[in-house]
Short mmCIF file of C-alpha atoms in Angstrom, two decimals:
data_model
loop_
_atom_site.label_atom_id
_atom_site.label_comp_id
_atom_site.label_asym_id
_atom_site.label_seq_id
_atom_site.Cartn_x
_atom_site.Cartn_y
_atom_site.Cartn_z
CA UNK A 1 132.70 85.01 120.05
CA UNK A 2 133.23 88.93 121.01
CA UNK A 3 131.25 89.44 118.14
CA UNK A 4 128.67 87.23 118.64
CA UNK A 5 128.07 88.43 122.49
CA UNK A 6 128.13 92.15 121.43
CA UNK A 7 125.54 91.80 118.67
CA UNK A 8 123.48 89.78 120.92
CA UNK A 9 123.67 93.12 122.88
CA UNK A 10 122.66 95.46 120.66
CA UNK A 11 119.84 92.83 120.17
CA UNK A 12 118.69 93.65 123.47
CA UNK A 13 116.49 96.80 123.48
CA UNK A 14 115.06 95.82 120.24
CA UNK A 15 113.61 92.22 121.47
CA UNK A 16 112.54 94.69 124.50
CA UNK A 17 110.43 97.40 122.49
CA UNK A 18 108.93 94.57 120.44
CA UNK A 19 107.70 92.63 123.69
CA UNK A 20 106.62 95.56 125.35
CA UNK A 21 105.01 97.44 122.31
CA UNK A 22 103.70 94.62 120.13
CA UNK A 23 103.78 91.79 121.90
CA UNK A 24 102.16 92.37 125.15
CA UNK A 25 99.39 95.32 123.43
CA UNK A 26 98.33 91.82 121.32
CA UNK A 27 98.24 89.31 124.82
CA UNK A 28 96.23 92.10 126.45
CA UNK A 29 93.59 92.53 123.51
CA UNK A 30 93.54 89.13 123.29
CA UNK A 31 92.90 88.62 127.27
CA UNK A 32 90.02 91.09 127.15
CA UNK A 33 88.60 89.83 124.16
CA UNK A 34 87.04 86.42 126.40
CA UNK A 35 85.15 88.46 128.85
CA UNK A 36 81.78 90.05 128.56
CA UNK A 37 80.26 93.72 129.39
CA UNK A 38 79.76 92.45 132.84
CA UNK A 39 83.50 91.29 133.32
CA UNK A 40 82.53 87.73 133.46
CA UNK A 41 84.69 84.98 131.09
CA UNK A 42 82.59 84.21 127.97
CA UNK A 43 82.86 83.36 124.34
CA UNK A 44 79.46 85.58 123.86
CA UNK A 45 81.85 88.20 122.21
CA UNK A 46 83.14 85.77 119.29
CA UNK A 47 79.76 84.72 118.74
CA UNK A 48 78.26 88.29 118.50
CA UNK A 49 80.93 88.77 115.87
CA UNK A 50 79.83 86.36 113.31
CA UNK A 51 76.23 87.96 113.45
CA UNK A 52 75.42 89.45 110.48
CA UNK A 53 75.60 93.15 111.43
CA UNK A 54 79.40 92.74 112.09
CA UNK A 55 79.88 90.69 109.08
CA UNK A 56 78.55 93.59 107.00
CA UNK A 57 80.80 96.30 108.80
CA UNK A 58 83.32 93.59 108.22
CA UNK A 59 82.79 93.52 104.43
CA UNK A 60 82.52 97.30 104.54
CA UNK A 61 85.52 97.34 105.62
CA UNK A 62 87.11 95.37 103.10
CA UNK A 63 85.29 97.12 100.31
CA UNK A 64 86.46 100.94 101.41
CA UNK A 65 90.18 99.76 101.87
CA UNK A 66 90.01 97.89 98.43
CA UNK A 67 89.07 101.11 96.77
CA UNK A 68 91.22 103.48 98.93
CA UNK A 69 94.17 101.04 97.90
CA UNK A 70 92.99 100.91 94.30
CA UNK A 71 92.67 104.12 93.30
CA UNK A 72 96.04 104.90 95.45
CA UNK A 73 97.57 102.69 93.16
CA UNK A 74 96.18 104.28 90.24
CA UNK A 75 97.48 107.52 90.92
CA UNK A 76 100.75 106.61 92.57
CA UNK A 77 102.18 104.49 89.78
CA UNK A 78 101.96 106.48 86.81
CA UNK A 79 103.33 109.56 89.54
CA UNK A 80 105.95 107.92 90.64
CA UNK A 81 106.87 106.37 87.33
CA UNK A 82 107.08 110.22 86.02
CA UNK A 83 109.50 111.29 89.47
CA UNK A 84 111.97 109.03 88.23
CA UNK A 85 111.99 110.92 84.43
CA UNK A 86 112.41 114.09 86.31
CA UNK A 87 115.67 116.21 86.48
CA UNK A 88 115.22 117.02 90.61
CA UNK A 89 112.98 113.65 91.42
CA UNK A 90 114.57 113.64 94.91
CA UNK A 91 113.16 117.38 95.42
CA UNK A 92 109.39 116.38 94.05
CA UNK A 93 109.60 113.43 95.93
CA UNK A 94 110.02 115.50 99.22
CA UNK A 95 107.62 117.84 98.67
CA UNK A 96 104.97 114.79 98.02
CA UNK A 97 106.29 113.23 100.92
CA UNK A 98 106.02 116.66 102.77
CA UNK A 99 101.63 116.67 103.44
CA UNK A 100 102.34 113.26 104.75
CA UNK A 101 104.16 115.54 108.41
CA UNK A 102 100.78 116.73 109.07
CA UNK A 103 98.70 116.08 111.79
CA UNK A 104 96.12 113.99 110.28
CA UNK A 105 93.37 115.92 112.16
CA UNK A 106 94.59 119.20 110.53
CA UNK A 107 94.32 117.62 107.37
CA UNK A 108 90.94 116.27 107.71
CA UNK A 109 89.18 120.29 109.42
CA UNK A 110 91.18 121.34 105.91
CA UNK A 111 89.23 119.27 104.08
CA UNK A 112 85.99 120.35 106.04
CA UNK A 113 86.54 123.57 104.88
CA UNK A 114 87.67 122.71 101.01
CA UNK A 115 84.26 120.30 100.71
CA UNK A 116 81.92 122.47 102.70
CA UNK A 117 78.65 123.87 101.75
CA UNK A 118 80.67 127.77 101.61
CA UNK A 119 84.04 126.36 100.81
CA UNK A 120 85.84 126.62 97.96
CA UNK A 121 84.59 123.12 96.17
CA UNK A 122 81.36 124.52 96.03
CA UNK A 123 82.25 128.31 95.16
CA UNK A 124 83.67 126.54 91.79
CA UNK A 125 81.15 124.78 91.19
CA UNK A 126 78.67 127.97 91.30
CA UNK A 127 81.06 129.99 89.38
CA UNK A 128 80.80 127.72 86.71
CA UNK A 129 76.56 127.24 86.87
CA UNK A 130 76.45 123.81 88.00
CA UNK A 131 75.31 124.94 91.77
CA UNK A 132 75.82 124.42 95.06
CA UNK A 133 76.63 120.06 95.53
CA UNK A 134 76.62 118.03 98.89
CA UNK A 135 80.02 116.69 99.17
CA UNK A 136 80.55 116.19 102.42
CA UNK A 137 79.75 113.23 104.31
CA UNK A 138 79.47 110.98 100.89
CA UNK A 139 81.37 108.37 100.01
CA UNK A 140 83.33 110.22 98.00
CA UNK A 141 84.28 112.80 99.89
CA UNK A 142 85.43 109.77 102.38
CA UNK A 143 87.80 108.16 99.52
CA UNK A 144 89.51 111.46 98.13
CA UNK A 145 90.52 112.37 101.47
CA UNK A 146 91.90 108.86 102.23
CA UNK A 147 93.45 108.70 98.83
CA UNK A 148 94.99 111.84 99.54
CA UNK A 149 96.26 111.05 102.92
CA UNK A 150 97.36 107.49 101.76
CA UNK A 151 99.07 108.11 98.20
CA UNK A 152 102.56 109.44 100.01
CA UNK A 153 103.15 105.89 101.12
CA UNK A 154 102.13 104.41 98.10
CA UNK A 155 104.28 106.13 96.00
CA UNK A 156 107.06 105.78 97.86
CA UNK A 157 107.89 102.33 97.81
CA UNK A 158 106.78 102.13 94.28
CA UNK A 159 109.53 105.26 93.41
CA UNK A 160 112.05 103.11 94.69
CA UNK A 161 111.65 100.08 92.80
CA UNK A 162 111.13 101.87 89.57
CA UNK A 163 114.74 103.67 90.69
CA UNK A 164 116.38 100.74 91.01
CA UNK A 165 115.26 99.21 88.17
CA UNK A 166 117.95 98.32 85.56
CA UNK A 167 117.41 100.94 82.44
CA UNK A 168 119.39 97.96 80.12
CA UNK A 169 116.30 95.78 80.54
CA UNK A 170 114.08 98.10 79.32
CA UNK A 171 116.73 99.05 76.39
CA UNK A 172 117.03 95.32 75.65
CA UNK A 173 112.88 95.11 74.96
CA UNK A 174 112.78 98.08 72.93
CA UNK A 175 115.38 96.39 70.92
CA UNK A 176 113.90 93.29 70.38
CA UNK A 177 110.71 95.16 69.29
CA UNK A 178 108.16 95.44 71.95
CA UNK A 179 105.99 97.90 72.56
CA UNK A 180 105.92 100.91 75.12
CA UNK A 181 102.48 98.99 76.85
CA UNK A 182 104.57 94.97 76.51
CA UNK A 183 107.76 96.77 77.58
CA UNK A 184 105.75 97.76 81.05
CA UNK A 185 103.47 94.42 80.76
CA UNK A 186 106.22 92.04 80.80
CA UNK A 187 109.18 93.99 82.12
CA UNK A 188 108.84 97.37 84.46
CA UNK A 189 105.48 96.26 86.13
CA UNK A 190 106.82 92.72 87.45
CA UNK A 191 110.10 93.97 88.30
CA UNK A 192 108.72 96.54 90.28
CA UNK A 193 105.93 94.16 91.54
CA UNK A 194 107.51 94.06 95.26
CA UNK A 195 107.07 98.05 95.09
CA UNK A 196 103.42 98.27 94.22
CA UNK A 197 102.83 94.83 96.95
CA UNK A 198 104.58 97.23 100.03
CA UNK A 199 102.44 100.02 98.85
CA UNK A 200 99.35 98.18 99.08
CA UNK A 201 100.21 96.81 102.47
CA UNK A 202 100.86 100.38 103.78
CA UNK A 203 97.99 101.79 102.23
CA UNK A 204 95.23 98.48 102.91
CA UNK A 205 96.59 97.78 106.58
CA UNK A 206 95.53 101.44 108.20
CA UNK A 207 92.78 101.46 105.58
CA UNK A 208 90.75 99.02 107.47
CA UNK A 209 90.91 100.47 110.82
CA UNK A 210 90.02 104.16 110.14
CA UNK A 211 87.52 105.94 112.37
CA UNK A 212 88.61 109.58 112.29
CA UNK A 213 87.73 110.53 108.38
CA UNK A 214 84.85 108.35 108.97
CA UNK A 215 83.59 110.65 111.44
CA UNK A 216 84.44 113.59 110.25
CA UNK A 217 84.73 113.32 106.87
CA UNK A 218 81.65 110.39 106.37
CA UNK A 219 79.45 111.98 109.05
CA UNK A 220 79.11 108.67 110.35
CA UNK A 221 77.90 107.02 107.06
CA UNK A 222 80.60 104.93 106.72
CA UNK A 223 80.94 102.34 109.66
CA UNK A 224 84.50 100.60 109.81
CA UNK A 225 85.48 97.96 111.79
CA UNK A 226 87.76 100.87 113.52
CA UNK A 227 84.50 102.41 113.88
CA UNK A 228 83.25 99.74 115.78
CA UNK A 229 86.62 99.14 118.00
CA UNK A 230 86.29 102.94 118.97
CA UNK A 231 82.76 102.99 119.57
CA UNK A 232 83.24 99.87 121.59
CA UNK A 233 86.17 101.23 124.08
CA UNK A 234 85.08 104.57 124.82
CA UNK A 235 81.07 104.89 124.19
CA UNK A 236 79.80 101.57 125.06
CA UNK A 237 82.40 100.63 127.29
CA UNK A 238 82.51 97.20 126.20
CA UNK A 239 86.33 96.69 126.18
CA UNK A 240 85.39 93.08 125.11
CA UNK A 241 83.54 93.39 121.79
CA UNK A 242 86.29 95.80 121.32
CA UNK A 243 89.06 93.78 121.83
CA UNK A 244 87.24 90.78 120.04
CA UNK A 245 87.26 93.17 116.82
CA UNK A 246 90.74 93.91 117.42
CA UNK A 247 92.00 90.43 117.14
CA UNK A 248 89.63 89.64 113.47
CA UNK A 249 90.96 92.78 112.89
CA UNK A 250 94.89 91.64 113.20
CA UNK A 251 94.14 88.15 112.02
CA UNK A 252 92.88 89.68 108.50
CA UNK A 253 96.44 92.32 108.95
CA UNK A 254 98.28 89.67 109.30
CA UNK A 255 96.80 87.17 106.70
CA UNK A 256 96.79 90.17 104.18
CA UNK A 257 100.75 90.57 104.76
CA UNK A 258 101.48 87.18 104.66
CA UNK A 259 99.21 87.13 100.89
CA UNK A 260 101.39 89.87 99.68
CA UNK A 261 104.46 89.34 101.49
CA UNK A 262 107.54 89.23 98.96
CA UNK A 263 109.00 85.79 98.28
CA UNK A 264 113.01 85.17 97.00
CA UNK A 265 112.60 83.41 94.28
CA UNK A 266 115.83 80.87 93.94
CA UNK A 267 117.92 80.72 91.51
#
């Protein structure tokens, strides 16, 4: 019973942050999401949203976070699948981990300076006679730098479920003749399946909602549904339309973590 009453305890600032910090932020966006520019209750906000100009930033959205997740994934797995060959993975590991400490603002002027007209992207690409390129505010420029500030989180989760893995399975294929490509078909990749699914949650989630790299990386050419919430809250002013995106925009969080949530498979 002691027990009981003293976990119960330590339950207590926990159940507080989580009402305070995720609970109430959701009631509130979801209060302000029923009233209009003017102030006045109305649904006008939830209609405006299934017009087609936000149902194209809304498939926009979906679109740049698949590819920022996909080619994440592309990169992450085989790099994390080398860490755990490595003599000092724990070392590499932290120093890939280590860009991830960096203001993400930092990161993004860096990348200003790397992609610029003068910068050193471009002083390559003269050295070597192809000329001077426009690689700023493309879509490309918009996906390496997401890629790059994503990957960390990608890899990590994936690095630990190729750690854990049991080397005896993979033993027990090569023994039974399968090949290096079946071995990771039908053994490593679906055991570490519940890596590469919290990767793609980490990486898809914040993926949706970006605004900064949009701006400054994009030049505005990319319009995200963050986009839209930040335009909303502090250009426009219309903390309704705002909000209203806010709560599609946690619906599809929420329906994308429940898709690729991990299930315990019985017995």
């Amino acid at each position: 019973m002691e027990n009981k009453l003293t976990r119960n305890l330590y339950m207590v600032p926990y159940a507080l942050w989580i009402a305070l910090f995720v609970i109430a932020p959701i009631i509130l966006v979801l209060y302000y999401s029923f009233f209009d520019i003017e102030g006045n209750f109305s649904l006008i906000n939830y209609q405006n949203f299934f017009t087609p100009v936000y149902l194209k930033m809304t498939l926009s959205s979906f679109w740049y976070a698949f590819l920022i997740t996909l080619f994440s994934l592309l990169v992450a797995y085989p790099t994390a699948y080398l860490l755990t060959k490595t003599k000092h993975k724990q070392l590499w590991l932290l120093l890939i981990i280590v860009p991830s400490w960096i203001n993400l603002l930092l990161k993004a002027y860096a990348f200003l300076g790397i992609f610029g007209t003068y910068g050193v992207t471009n002083n390559f690409l003269e050295a070597i006679g192809i000329g001077t390129q426009q690689i700023l505010f493309t879509d490309f420029s918009f996906i390496f730098v997401s890629v790059y500030i994503f990957i960390p989180f990608m890899i990590l989760p994936i690095f630990n479920a190729l750690n854990e893995l049991n080397p005896t399975l993979i033993d027990a294929a090569n023994d039974l003749g399968a090949s290096r490509w079946t071995t990771f078909r039908r053994v490593i990749f679906p055991l570490t399946l519940d890596g590469v699914k919290a990767g793609c949650q980490v990486v898809f989630i914040p993926a949706l909602s970006l605004f900064m790299l949009t701006r400054l990386i994009a030049g505005n050419r990319v319009i995200t549904l963050g986009t839209a919430i930040e335009q909303h809250f502090l250009v426009t002013q219309d903390w309704g339309m705002g909000s209203t995106i806010a709560v599609f925009l946690i619906i599809i969080m929420f329906l994308f973590m429940t898709i690729t949530g991990t299930r315990k498979r019985g017995i």
